[in-house]
Amino acid sequence: MDEPANLFPKRALKGVLGGWSHAGVKPRNDDAIAGKVPGSAWEMQAKGIVACIADGISTGRNSDKAAQISVIQFARDYYSAPESWPVRDCAGRLLTALNSWFHAQNRSGSPEAEGQVTTFTALIARSQTLHVVHIGDTRASRLRGGRLQRLTEDHAARFMGGPEALTRALGIESDIRVDYLSEAMAAGDLYLLTSDGVHGVLGGAEIAQQLDGAPLETQAELEAAARRLCEAALAAGSNDNVSCLLLRVLELPAETLTEAHDRLTAQAIPPRMVPGNRIDGWEVMEVLHASPRSTVYLVRRAGEEGVQVLKAPSRNFEDNLHYLEGFSLEQWVGRRIAHPQVMKIRPHEDSRFLYYVAEHVEGQTLRDWMGRNPAPGIATVLPLLGSLAAALRVFHRMGMVHRDLKPENVILGPDGTAKIIDFGSVQVSGFREIARAGAEELPEGSLNYIAPEVLTGQEATPRSDLYSLGVIAWEMLAGRVPVDLETRARLPARPADWALPQLAERRPDLPEGTQAVLARVLSPDPAQRPRAMSEFLADLQDLSRRQGAGRHGSVPLFRRGSAGFWRLWALVSTALAVLLALLLLGRL
C-alpha cells in the first residue's frame, strides 16, 4: 500500500561480559572461561551473547586442554551455526560433537590425547530469553534484586562415604545427557558462571553480598568484581582453581512472538473478578465488558496516577491454544507499536496470571458516533475515514494486517482522531515462527466487515483492510452495511453474491459517482480495489468537493426537487401558457 517508514525506534539487546580465572593453590589451571558480545547489530539480534565456563577434572592428563577446547569451540561453532536452528537444538548438537571428540581421544590409548574430561556450562542471552546448557558441577546463577538464584544442579554424588565425584561430564561416556533451561531476562540482571573452587566455599548470601550494589556496567568493572569474588574464595580456604564469568544485561529488545507465546501459555487464566478484587496490585474499579471470550476491567494501582484497562481471557478457553496464541499476539502487537492512534499496552510484569494492562482510551466508539449521525455528508465522514486510514497504515508499515476493523474497535477522540483499541486478529508476517494450533479461525464478532478473501481462508493483505474501511464508509453514509452476512445461512460463494444495493435509494442527496467509488473499494476481488488507501480517500475528496459545489447552486435546476414536484410544475406552466395565449388573442 504505502512505502514503509521507520516510525518506531528499534531496541536491541545490550550486555557486557567480564571474568577472571586463576590456578589458585594448584600448579595447573584446569578451568577455562570464554564469551562473546557481538559487535554487529545483525549478529546480536540473530545469535545474542554467549558465555561459557568449563572445569577439567584434576586427575585427567589433558583435562585443561578439554576445558579450553570446549569453551572456545562451543562459542566459535555457535556463531557459525545456521540462524534457523533453535538455541536448544544448536547447543545440543555442538555439545554432542564435543563429547564425541573427547570420548574418542580418551579411548585412543595415546598418552598425548587421553584424559580429556571436563564439566561445561554455557549461557546464551538472545532477545529477551536466557538459555542455559549444563553438564557437570560448574554452576550458573542469577542475581536479581539482591537475591542470588541458582539455575543449575550439580551432577555429582558421594559414593560409600567418600568425597563427591562427577556423575556427568563431557568425555566420560559416548552418550551424554545435557540439562537445558530457559527463562525471561530482565534489564539489570547479573548472571554468574562459577567453578566449584568458588561456589564450593562461598555460600549464596556471601556471593550476593560481594556483588550487590557494586557498579557493574563495564567490562573492567565486571572483571574486577569477578576477581574479588575468586580472591574471596581463596581467602576462605579454597584449594581448587577459581573462575568466575559475569554477564550483565543492560537493555532488552522487544520480545519475539515465540517468547510471548511461550511465556503467556504457561500462565494461569485469572478467575472472573468484581469491583474491589485485586490482582498483582491492580484494583478492579469497574467491569467494562464481559463476554464468553474475555473480560475487560477498569483498574488502578496505588502509587500510580490515572486508571488503566486490564483484559483477561475467559477460562472457557484455557485449553484452546489457538485462542491463547491470539491473546499473546494482541499483547505483542500492542507493545511493539508506539503510535498515538494505536492503543498502547504496558510492558510485561512478572505474574503467574495471564492478562495485560493497557492505556484507558477515552472517547466514543465509532459505532456510537454512527448512531448519533445517521445521515452524514461525505465532507463529514471524510476526516474520520482519513484518520482511520492513518491508523491502519501504522500496522501496514510494520508488516501487519488488522483483519478485524469494525466500528466497535475504534475510539474517536474529542478532535475526531481515530484510535484502534483491539488487534487480537492481526496477521503478522513473523507469526509463522509459531506453530498454529489447528485451522485458522475467523475473527471474533460480525462477519460483515471482513474481506471476502479472508472469509475464504486466503492470506490477508493491506487491501483486505481497505475493504473493511469501505464497508465502514458505506455504513456511515447508508445507515447499514452493504452486504449483511449475519442474515445469510451460508457465506457467499460467487462474486454475484457480493452485489451491492443502490446507495441512491437511501441517500439520493449524495453526489453522482458515490456508488462507483464505493463499489471499487468493495470489490470481492482484491486486485480490483485501489492499490492504496490514499486513492480511495482522493476519490472521496473529489465527491466532497462536488457535493459542496451543489450546496452553492452549481447543480443544474432540473436535478433539484422530487419527480412529483416537477410534474406539478409542468401542469401549472402549461395552464399559464394557454391562458396567456387566450388573452393575447382576445386583444387582437
Coordinates of C-alpha atoms in Angstrom, one line a residue:
M1 CA 0.0 0.0 0.0
D2 CA 2.3 2.8 1.2
E3 CA 6.1 2.9 1.4
P4 CA 7.5 1.6 4.8
A5 CA 8.6 4.2 7.2
N6 CA 11.0 3.9 10.1
L7 CA 8.5 5.3 12.6
F8 CA 9.4 3.2 15.6
P9 CA 12.8 3.0 17.4
K10 CA 14.3 -0.5 17.4
R11 CA 15.7 -1.5 20.7
A12 CA 18.5 -4.1 20.8
L13 CA 19.9 -6.4 23.4
K14 CA 22.8 -4.8 25.3
G15 CA 25.0 -6.7 27.7
V16 CA 28.6 -6.8 28.9
L17 CA 30.9 -9.7 29.9
G18 CA 33.8 -9.8 32.4
G19 CA 35.6 -12.6 34.1
W20 CA 38.7 -13.9 35.9
S21 CA 40.3 -17.3 36.3
H22 CA 43.3 -18.4 38.4
A23 CA 45.0 -21.7 39.3
G24 CA 44.8 -20.8 42.9
V25 CA 46.9 -23.1 45.1
K26 CA 47.2 -25.7 42.3
P27 CA 50.1 -25.8 39.8
R28 CA 47.8 -26.0 36.8
N29 CA 44.6 -24.2 36.0
D30 CA 42.1 -26.7 34.6
D31 CA 39.4 -24.1 34.4
A32 CA 38.6 -22.1 31.3
I33 CA 36.2 -19.3 30.5
A34 CA 35.2 -17.7 27.2
G35 CA 32.5 -15.4 25.9
K36 CA 31.5 -13.1 23.1
V37 CA 29.4 -9.9 22.9
P38 CA 28.8 -9.5 19.1
G39 CA 29.8 -6.2 17.6
S40 CA 27.3 -6.2 14.7
A41 CA 23.7 -5.5 15.2
W42 CA 22.7 -8.4 13.0
E43 CA 24.7 -10.9 14.9
M44 CA 23.4 -9.6 18.2
Q45 CA 19.9 -10.0 17.0
A46 CA 20.3 -13.4 15.4
K47 CA 22.6 -15.0 17.9
G48 CA 22.9 -12.9 21.0
I49 CA 25.6 -13.1 23.7
V50 CA 27.4 -16.3 24.7
A51 CA 29.3 -17.0 28.0
C52 CA 30.9 -20.4 28.8
I53 CA 32.8 -21.9 31.7
A54 CA 34.5 -25.4 31.9
D55 CA 36.3 -27.2 34.7
G56 CA 38.5 -30.1 33.7
I57 CA 38.9 -32.9 36.2
S58 CA 42.2 -32.5 38.0
T59 CA 43.1 -36.2 37.6
G60 CA 42.9 -36.0 33.8
R61 CA 46.2 -35.6 32.0
N62 CA 44.7 -33.3 29.4
S63 CA 41.7 -32.0 31.1
D64 CA 43.0 -28.5 30.9
K65 CA 43.0 -28.8 27.1
A66 CA 39.5 -30.2 27.2
A67 CA 38.2 -27.2 29.2
Q68 CA 39.9 -24.8 26.8
I69 CA 38.7 -26.5 23.7
S70 CA 35.1 -26.8 24.9
V71 CA 34.6 -23.1 25.7
I72 CA 36.4 -21.8 22.6
Q73 CA 35.0 -24.3 20.2
F74 CA 31.4 -24.0 21.5
A75 CA 31.4 -20.2 21.2
R76 CA 33.0 -20.3 17.7
D77 CA 30.7 -23.0 16.3
Y78 CA 27.6 -21.4 17.9
Y79 CA 28.1 -18.2 15.8
S80 CA 28.8 -20.3 12.7
A81 CA 25.7 -22.5 13.0
P82 CA 22.6 -21.7 10.9
E83 CA 20.4 -19.0 12.4
S84 CA 17.4 -21.2 11.8
W85 CA 18.5 -23.7 14.4
P86 CA 16.7 -23.2 17.7
V87 CA 19.1 -22.4 20.5
R88 CA 18.4 -25.7 22.4
D89 CA 18.9 -27.8 19.3
C90 CA 22.0 -25.9 18.3
A91 CA 23.6 -26.2 21.7
G92 CA 22.8 -29.9 21.9
R93 CA 24.4 -30.6 18.5
L94 CA 27.6 -28.7 19.5
L95 CA 28.0 -30.4 22.8
T96 CA 27.3 -33.9 21.3
A97 CA 30.1 -33.2 18.8
L98 CA 32.5 -32.1 21.5
N99 CA 31.7 -35.1 23.7
S100 CA 32.2 -37.5 20.8
W101 CA 35.6 -35.9 20.2
F102 CA 36.7 -36.1 23.8
H103 CA 35.4 -39.7 24.2
A104 CA 37.3 -40.8 21.1
Q105 CA 40.5 -39.2 22.4
N106 CA 40.1 -40.9 25.7
R107 CA 39.7 -44.3 24.1
S108 CA 42.6 -43.8 21.7
G109 CA 45.2 -45.2 24.0
S110 CA 47.5 -42.3 23.3
P111 CA 49.0 -40.6 26.4
E112 CA 49.1 -37.3 24.5
A113 CA 45.3 -37.5 23.9
E114 CA 43.6 -39.3 26.8
G115 CA 42.3 -37.7 30.0
Q116 CA 40.1 -35.1 28.3
V117 CA 37.1 -34.8 30.6
T118 CA 35.5 -31.6 31.6
T119 CA 32.4 -30.0 33.0
F120 CA 30.7 -27.4 30.9
T121 CA 28.0 -24.7 31.5
A122 CA 27.0 -22.0 28.9
L123 CA 24.7 -19.0 29.0
I124 CA 23.2 -17.8 25.7
A125 CA 21.3 -14.4 26.0
R126 CA 19.2 -14.0 22.9
S127 CA 16.4 -11.4 22.6
Q128 CA 14.6 -11.5 25.9
T129 CA 15.4 -15.1 26.8
L130 CA 18.4 -16.6 28.6
H131 CA 19.2 -20.2 27.6
V132 CA 21.3 -22.4 29.9
V133 CA 23.1 -25.7 28.9
H134 CA 24.8 -27.6 31.6
I135 CA 26.7 -30.8 32.4
G136 CA 28.9 -31.3 35.5
D137 CA 29.4 -29.2 38.6
T138 CA 30.1 -25.8 37.2
R139 CA 27.2 -23.5 38.0
A140 CA 25.0 -20.8 36.6
S141 CA 23.3 -18.4 38.9
R142 CA 21.3 -15.1 38.6
L143 CA 21.5 -12.1 40.9
R144 CA 18.3 -10.1 40.8
G145 CA 17.0 -7.7 43.4
G146 CA 19.9 -8.6 45.8
R147 CA 18.9 -12.3 45.8
L148 CA 21.1 -15.0 44.2
Q149 CA 19.1 -17.7 42.4
R150 CA 20.9 -20.9 41.4
L151 CA 19.9 -22.0 37.9
T152 CA 21.7 -25.4 37.6
E153 CA 22.1 -28.6 39.6
D154 CA 25.5 -30.2 40.2
H155 CA 26.0 -33.6 38.5
A156 CA 27.9 -35.0 41.4
A157 CA 27.3 -37.6 44.2
R158 CA 29.1 -39.2 47.1
F159 CA 29.8 -42.9 47.0
M160 CA 30.5 -45.1 50.0
G161 CA 31.0 -42.1 52.2
G162 CA 33.8 -40.8 50.1
P163 CA 34.2 -37.3 48.5
E164 CA 31.9 -36.0 45.8
A165 CA 32.5 -37.4 42.4
L166 CA 31.2 -36.3 39.0
T167 CA 28.4 -38.3 37.6
R168 CA 28.1 -36.5 34.3
A169 CA 30.7 -34.6 32.2
L170 CA 32.0 -34.3 28.7
G171 CA 34.2 -37.1 27.5
I172 CA 33.2 -39.8 30.1
E173 CA 30.6 -41.7 28.0
S174 CA 29.8 -41.9 24.4
D175 CA 26.3 -40.5 25.0
I176 CA 25.6 -37.5 27.2
R177 CA 22.6 -36.0 28.9
V178 CA 22.7 -32.2 29.0
D179 CA 20.5 -30.1 31.2
Y180 CA 18.7 -27.3 29.4
L181 CA 16.6 -24.5 30.8
S182 CA 15.4 -21.0 29.7
E183 CA 14.0 -18.0 31.4
A184 CA 12.9 -14.5 30.7
M185 CA 15.6 -11.9 31.4
A186 CA 15.1 -8.5 32.9
A187 CA 17.2 -5.4 32.4
G188 CA 19.7 -5.2 35.2
D189 CA 20.1 -9.0 35.7
L190 CA 23.5 -10.2 36.6
Y191 CA 24.3 -13.8 35.6
L192 CA 27.2 -15.7 37.1
L193 CA 29.2 -18.7 35.9
T194 CA 31.4 -20.2 38.6
S195 CA 33.7 -23.2 39.1
D196 CA 33.4 -25.3 42.2
G197 CA 36.5 -23.7 43.5
V198 CA 34.3 -20.6 44.1
H199 CA 30.8 -21.8 45.0
G200 CA 32.2 -24.8 46.9
V201 CA 33.4 -22.4 49.7
L202 CA 31.3 -19.3 49.3
G203 CA 27.5 -19.5 50.0
G204 CA 24.9 -17.8 48.0
A205 CA 24.5 -15.0 50.6
E206 CA 28.2 -14.3 50.6
I207 CA 28.4 -14.2 46.8
A208 CA 25.4 -11.8 46.6
Q209 CA 27.0 -9.6 49.3
Q210 CA 30.2 -9.4 47.3
L211 CA 28.4 -8.3 44.1
D212 CA 25.2 -6.5 45.1
G213 CA 25.5 -2.7 45.0
A214 CA 28.8 -2.6 43.1
P215 CA 29.0 -0.6 39.8
L216 CA 28.9 -3.4 37.2
E217 CA 28.2 -1.6 33.9
T218 CA 31.5 -2.1 32.1
Q219 CA 33.8 -4.9 31.2
A220 CA 36.5 -3.6 33.5
E221 CA 34.1 -3.4 36.4
L222 CA 32.9 -6.9 35.8
E223 CA 36.4 -8.3 35.6
A224 CA 37.3 -6.5 38.9
A225 CA 34.2 -8.0 40.6
A226 CA 35.0 -11.5 39.3
R227 CA 38.5 -11.2 40.6
R228 CA 37.3 -10.1 44.0
L229 CA 34.9 -13.0 44.2
C230 CA 37.6 -15.5 43.3
E231 CA 40.1 -14.0 45.8
A232 CA 37.4 -14.1 48.4
A233 CA 37.0 -17.8 47.7
L234 CA 40.8 -18.4 48.1
A235 CA 40.8 -16.4 51.3
A236 CA 38.0 -18.6 52.6
G237 CA 40.2 -21.7 52.1
S238 CA 39.5 -22.9 48.5
N239 CA 42.1 -25.4 47.5
D240 CA 41.0 -25.6 43.8
N241 CA 41.2 -23.5 40.7
V242 CA 38.9 -20.5 40.9
S243 CA 37.0 -19.0 38.0
C244 CA 34.1 -16.6 37.6
L245 CA 32.5 -15.1 34.4
L246 CA 29.8 -12.4 34.8
L247 CA 27.2 -11.3 32.3
R248 CA 25.3 -8.1 32.9
V249 CA 22.1 -7.4 31.0
L250 CA 21.9 -3.7 30.3
E251 CA 18.9 -3.4 28.0
L252 CA 16.4 -5.8 26.4
P253 CA 14.8 -5.6 23.0
A254 CA 11.1 -6.1 22.3
E255 CA 10.2 -9.7 22.8
T256 CA 9.7 -12.0 19.9
L257 CA 6.4 -13.7 19.1
T258 CA 7.8 -17.1 20.1
E259 CA 8.9 -15.7 23.5
A260 CA 5.5 -14.0 24.0
H261 CA 3.7 -17.3 23.1
D262 CA 5.9 -19.5 25.4
R263 CA 5.5 -17.1 28.3
L264 CA 1.8 -16.5 28.1
T265 CA 0.7 -20.0 27.5
A266 CA 2.5 -21.0 30.7
Q267 CA 0.4 -18.6 32.8
A268 CA -2.9 -19.3 34.6
I269 CA -6.1 -17.5 33.5
P270 CA -7.4 -15.4 36.4
P271 CA -11.0 -16.1 37.7
R272 CA -13.8 -13.6 36.9
M273 CA -13.4 -10.6 39.1
V274 CA -15.7 -8.0 40.6
P275 CA -15.1 -4.4 41.8
G276 CA -12.8 -4.4 44.8
N277 CA -10.9 -7.5 43.8
R278 CA -7.1 -7.2 43.4
I279 CA -4.6 -8.9 41.1
D280 CA -0.8 -8.1 41.3
G281 CA -1.6 -4.7 42.9
W282 CA -4.3 -3.8 40.4
E283 CA -7.6 -3.0 42.0
V284 CA -10.7 -3.6 39.9
M285 CA -12.9 -0.5 39.8
E286 CA -15.5 -1.5 37.2
V287 CA -16.2 -4.3 34.8
L288 CA -16.2 -2.5 31.4
H289 CA -17.1 -5.5 29.2
A290 CA -17.7 -9.2 29.7
S291 CA -18.1 -11.9 27.0
P292 CA -17.7 -15.6 26.9
R293 CA -14.2 -15.0 25.4
S294 CA -12.7 -12.2 27.7
T295 CA -13.4 -9.7 30.4
V296 CA -12.2 -6.1 30.4
Y297 CA -11.8 -4.2 33.7
L298 CA -11.1 -0.6 34.7
V299 CA -8.3 -0.8 37.2
R300 CA -5.9 1.4 39.2
R301 CA -2.8 0.8 41.2
A302 CA -1.6 2.5 44.4
G303 CA 1.2 5.0 43.7
E304 CA 0.2 5.4 40.0
E305 CA -1.8 8.3 38.6
G306 CA -4.9 7.7 36.5
V307 CA -6.7 4.5 35.6
Q308 CA -5.8 1.6 33.2
V309 CA -7.7 -1.1 31.4
L310 CA -7.0 -4.8 32.3
K311 CA -8.0 -7.5 29.8
A312 CA -8.1 -11.2 30.8
P313 CA -9.1 -14.2 28.7
S314 CA -12.0 -16.4 29.8
R315 CA -11.3 -19.7 31.5
N316 CA -13.5 -21.3 28.8
F317 CA -10.5 -21.1 26.5
E318 CA -7.7 -22.3 28.9
D319 CA -7.2 -25.4 26.7
N320 CA -7.6 -23.6 23.4
L321 CA -4.1 -23.0 22.2
H322 CA -5.3 -21.1 19.1
Y323 CA -7.1 -18.6 21.3
L324 CA -4.2 -18.2 23.7
E325 CA -1.9 -17.6 20.7
G326 CA -4.2 -14.8 19.6
F327 CA -4.2 -13.3 23.0
S328 CA -0.4 -13.4 23.1
L329 CA -0.3 -11.9 19.6
E330 CA -2.5 -9.0 20.8
Q331 CA -0.1 -8.2 23.6
W332 CA 2.9 -8.5 21.4
V333 CA 1.4 -6.1 18.8
G334 CA 0.3 -3.6 21.4
R335 CA 3.8 -3.5 23.0
R336 CA 5.6 -3.3 19.7
I337 CA 3.7 -0.4 18.2
A338 CA 4.2 3.0 19.7
H339 CA 1.8 5.4 17.9
P340 CA -0.9 7.8 19.2
Q341 CA -3.5 6.1 17.0
V342 CA -3.0 2.6 18.4
M343 CA -3.8 1.6 22.0
K344 CA -0.6 1.1 23.9
I345 CA -0.2 -2.0 26.1
R346 CA 2.1 -1.7 29.1
P347 CA 5.4 -3.6 29.3
H348 CA 5.1 -7.1 30.8
E349 CA 5.4 -7.6 34.5
D350 CA 6.2 -10.9 36.1
S351 CA 2.9 -12.7 37.1
R352 CA 1.6 -16.2 37.3
F353 CA -1.6 -14.9 35.7
L354 CA -2.4 -14.3 32.0
Y355 CA -3.7 -10.8 31.3
Y356 CA -2.4 -7.5 30.0
V357 CA -2.8 -3.9 31.1
A358 CA -3.3 -1.1 28.5
E359 CA -4.0 2.6 28.5
H360 CA -7.5 3.7 29.1
V361 CA -8.7 5.3 25.9
E362 CA -11.4 7.9 26.5
G363 CA -13.9 8.9 23.8
Q364 CA -16.9 7.4 21.9
T365 CA -16.7 4.4 19.7
L366 CA -17.3 4.8 16.0
R367 CA -20.5 2.8 16.5
D368 CA -21.8 5.4 18.9
W369 CA -20.8 8.2 16.5
M370 CA -22.8 6.5 13.7
G371 CA -25.8 6.3 16.0
R372 CA -25.7 10.0 16.6
N373 CA -25.1 10.9 12.9
P374 CA -27.5 8.7 10.9
A375 CA -27.1 10.6 7.5
P376 CA -23.8 12.5 7.3
G377 CA -22.4 14.1 4.2
I378 CA -19.2 13.0 2.6
A379 CA -17.5 16.1 3.9
T380 CA -18.4 14.9 7.4
V381 CA -17.2 11.3 7.1
L382 CA -14.0 12.1 5.1
P383 CA -11.9 13.3 8.1
L384 CA -12.9 10.3 10.2
L385 CA -12.1 7.9 7.4
G386 CA -8.8 9.6 6.8
S387 CA -7.9 9.3 10.4
L388 CA -8.8 5.6 10.4
A389 CA -6.7 5.1 7.3
A390 CA -3.7 6.7 9.1
A391 CA -4.2 4.3 12.0
L392 CA -4.3 1.3 9.6
R393 CA -1.1 2.5 7.9
V394 CA 0.7 2.1 11.2
F395 CA 0.0 -1.7 11.0
H396 CA 0.8 -2.0 7.3
R397 CA 4.2 -0.3 7.7
M398 CA 5.1 -2.9 10.4
G399 CA 4.2 -5.8 8.1
M400 CA 0.8 -6.4 9.7
V401 CA -2.8 -6.6 8.5
H402 CA -5.5 -5.8 11.1
R403 CA -8.2 -8.1 9.5
D404 CA -10.9 -7.2 12.1
L405 CA -11.6 -3.5 11.6
K406 CA -15.1 -2.6 12.7
P407 CA -16.9 0.4 14.4
E408 CA -16.7 -1.3 17.8
N409 CA -12.8 -1.5 17.6
V410 CA -12.4 2.2 17.0
I411 CA -12.5 5.1 19.6
L412 CA -12.9 8.7 18.4
G413 CA -11.2 11.3 20.5
P414 CA -12.7 14.8 21.0
D415 CA -10.8 16.1 17.9
G416 CA -12.1 13.2 15.8
T417 CA -8.9 11.3 15.7
A418 CA -9.4 7.6 15.4
K419 CA -7.6 5.1 17.7
I420 CA -7.7 1.3 17.2
I421 CA -8.2 -0.5 20.5
D422 CA -8.4 -4.1 19.5
F423 CA -5.9 -6.2 17.5
G424 CA -6.3 -9.8 18.5
S425 CA -6.8 -10.8 14.9
V426 CA -3.8 -9.0 13.4
Q427 CA -1.9 -11.1 10.9
V428 CA 1.9 -10.6 11.3
S429 CA 4.5 -11.9 8.8
G430 CA 6.7 -13.1 11.7
F431 CA 3.9 -15.1 13.3
R432 CA 4.8 -18.0 11.1
E433 CA 7.6 -18.8 13.5
I434 CA 4.9 -20.0 16.0
A435 CA 3.2 -23.3 15.1
R436 CA -0.5 -22.5 14.7
A437 CA -2.8 -24.7 16.8
G438 CA -5.3 -26.2 14.3
A439 CA -7.1 -24.4 11.5
E440 CA -7.2 -20.7 11.3
E441 CA -10.4 -19.2 12.8
L442 CA -12.3 -16.2 11.7
P443 CA -12.0 -13.0 13.8
E444 CA -14.5 -12.7 16.6
G445 CA -17.7 -10.8 16.1
S446 CA -19.6 -9.7 13.0
L447 CA -18.5 -11.1 9.6
N448 CA -19.9 -8.0 7.8
Y449 CA -16.6 -6.1 7.9
I450 CA -14.2 -8.9 6.9
A451 CA -12.8 -9.0 3.4
P452 CA -14.1 -11.9 1.2
E453 CA -10.7 -13.4 0.7
V454 CA -10.2 -13.6 4.4
L455 CA -13.5 -15.3 4.8
T456 CA -12.5 -18.0 2.4
G457 CA -9.2 -18.7 4.2
Q458 CA -6.8 -16.7 2.0
E459 CA -3.9 -14.7 3.4
A460 CA -4.9 -11.1 4.2
T461 CA -3.2 -8.1 2.6
P462 CA -3.5 -4.4 3.2
R463 CA -6.2 -4.4 0.6
S464 CA -8.2 -6.6 3.0
D465 CA -8.2 -3.7 5.5
L466 CA -9.1 -1.4 2.7
Y467 CA -12.3 -3.5 2.1
S468 CA -13.2 -3.1 5.8
L469 CA -12.7 0.6 5.6
G470 CA -15.0 0.7 2.6
V471 CA -17.7 -1.2 4.5
I472 CA -17.5 1.3 7.3
A473 CA -17.7 4.2 4.8
W474 CA -20.8 2.7 3.2
E475 CA -22.5 2.1 6.6
M476 CA -21.7 5.6 7.7
L477 CA -23.5 7.0 4.6
A478 CA -26.3 4.5 4.2
G479 CA -27.0 3.5 7.8
R480 CA -26.5 -0.2 7.1
V481 CA -23.8 -2.5 5.8
P482 CA -23.7 -3.2 2.1
V483 CA -23.8 -7.0 2.4
D484 CA -25.3 -8.3 5.6
L485 CA -23.8 -11.8 6.1
E486 CA -25.4 -12.1 9.5
T487 CA -28.8 -12.8 7.9
R488 CA -27.5 -15.4 5.5
A489 CA -27.4 -19.1 6.1
R490 CA -24.0 -19.5 4.4
L491 CA -21.2 -17.4 3.1
P492 CA -21.3 -16.0 -0.5
A493 CA -19.7 -18.4 -2.9
R494 CA -19.9 -16.4 -6.2
P495 CA -18.9 -12.8 -7.0
A496 CA -22.6 -12.1 -7.8
D497 CA -23.4 -12.8 -4.2
W498 CA -21.5 -9.7 -3.2
A499 CA -23.6 -7.4 -5.4
L500 CA -24.2 -4.0 -3.8
P501 CA -27.6 -2.4 -3.4
Q502 CA -28.2 1.0 -4.9
L503 CA -26.9 3.7 -2.5
A504 CA -29.0 6.4 -4.1
E505 CA -32.2 4.7 -3.0
R506 CA -31.3 5.5 0.6
R507 CA -29.3 8.7 0.0
P508 CA -30.4 10.5 -3.1
D509 CA -28.7 13.6 -1.9
L510 CA -25.2 12.1 -2.3
P511 CA -23.3 13.2 -5.4
E512 CA -23.3 11.1 -8.6
G513 CA -20.4 8.7 -8.6
T514 CA -20.5 7.8 -4.9
Q515 CA -21.8 4.3 -5.8
A516 CA -18.9 3.7 -8.3
V517 CA -16.3 4.9 -5.8
L518 CA -17.5 2.6 -3.0
A519 CA -18.1 -0.3 -5.5
R520 CA -14.5 -0.2 -6.4
V521 CA -13.2 -0.5 -2.9
L522 CA -15.8 -3.1 -2.0
S523 CA -14.9 -5.4 -4.9
P524 CA -14.8 -9.1 -3.9
D525 CA -11.6 -9.3 -6.0
P526 CA -8.7 -7.7 -4.1
A527 CA -6.9 -6.9 -7.4
Q528 CA -9.8 -4.7 -8.5
R529 CA -9.6 -2.5 -5.4
P530 CA -7.4 0.7 -5.2
R531 CA -3.7 -0.1 -4.6
A532 CA -3.5 2.4 -1.7
M533 CA -5.9 3.9 0.8
S534 CA -4.8 7.3 -0.5
E535 CA -6.5 6.6 -3.8
F536 CA -9.8 5.9 -2.1
L537 CA -9.6 9.0 0.1
A538 CA -8.8 11.1 -3.0
D539 CA -11.9 9.8 -4.7
L540 CA -14.0 10.7 -1.7
Q541 CA -12.4 14.2 -1.6
D542 CA -13.4 14.7 -5.2
L543 CA -17.0 13.7 -4.3
S544 CA -17.0 16.0 -1.3
R545 CA -16.0 19.0 -3.5
R546 CA -18.8 18.2 -5.9
Q547 CA -21.3 17.8 -3.1
G548 CA -20.1 21.1 -1.7
A549 CA -20.5 22.8 -5.0
G550 CA -24.1 21.6 -5.2
R551 CA -24.9 23.4 -2.0
H552 CA -23.7 26.6 -3.6
G553 CA -26.1 26.4 -6.6
S554 CA -24.0 24.9 -9.3
V555 CA -26.1 21.8 -9.6
P556 CA -28.5 22.2 -12.6
L557 CA -32.0 23.2 -11.8
F558 CA -33.5 20.0 -13.3
R559 CA -31.7 17.9 -10.7
R560 CA -33.3 19.7 -7.7
G561 CA -36.7 18.7 -6.2
S562 CA -38.7 15.5 -6.5
A563 CA -40.3 14.0 -9.6
G564 CA -43.8 14.8 -8.3
F565 CA -42.8 18.4 -7.9
W566 CA -41.7 18.7 -11.5
R567 CA -44.9 17.1 -12.8
L568 CA -47.0 19.6 -10.9
W569 CA -44.8 22.4 -12.1
A570 CA -45.2 21.3 -15.8
L571 CA -49.0 21.3 -15.5
V572 CA -49.1 24.7 -13.9
S573 CA -46.7 26.1 -16.5
T574 CA -48.8 24.6 -19.4
A575 CA -52.1 26.1 -18.0
L576 CA -50.4 29.5 -17.6
A577 CA -49.2 29.4 -21.1
V578 CA -52.6 28.6 -22.5
L579 CA -54.2 31.4 -20.5
L580 CA -51.6 33.9 -21.7
A581 CA -52.2 32.9 -25.3
L582 CA -56.0 33.4 -25.0
L583 CA -55.5 36.8 -23.5
L584 CA -53.3 37.8 -26.4
L585 CA -55.8 36.6 -29.0
G586 CA -58.6 38.5 -27.4
R587 CA -56.7 41.7 -27.7
L588 CA -56.1 41.1 -31.3

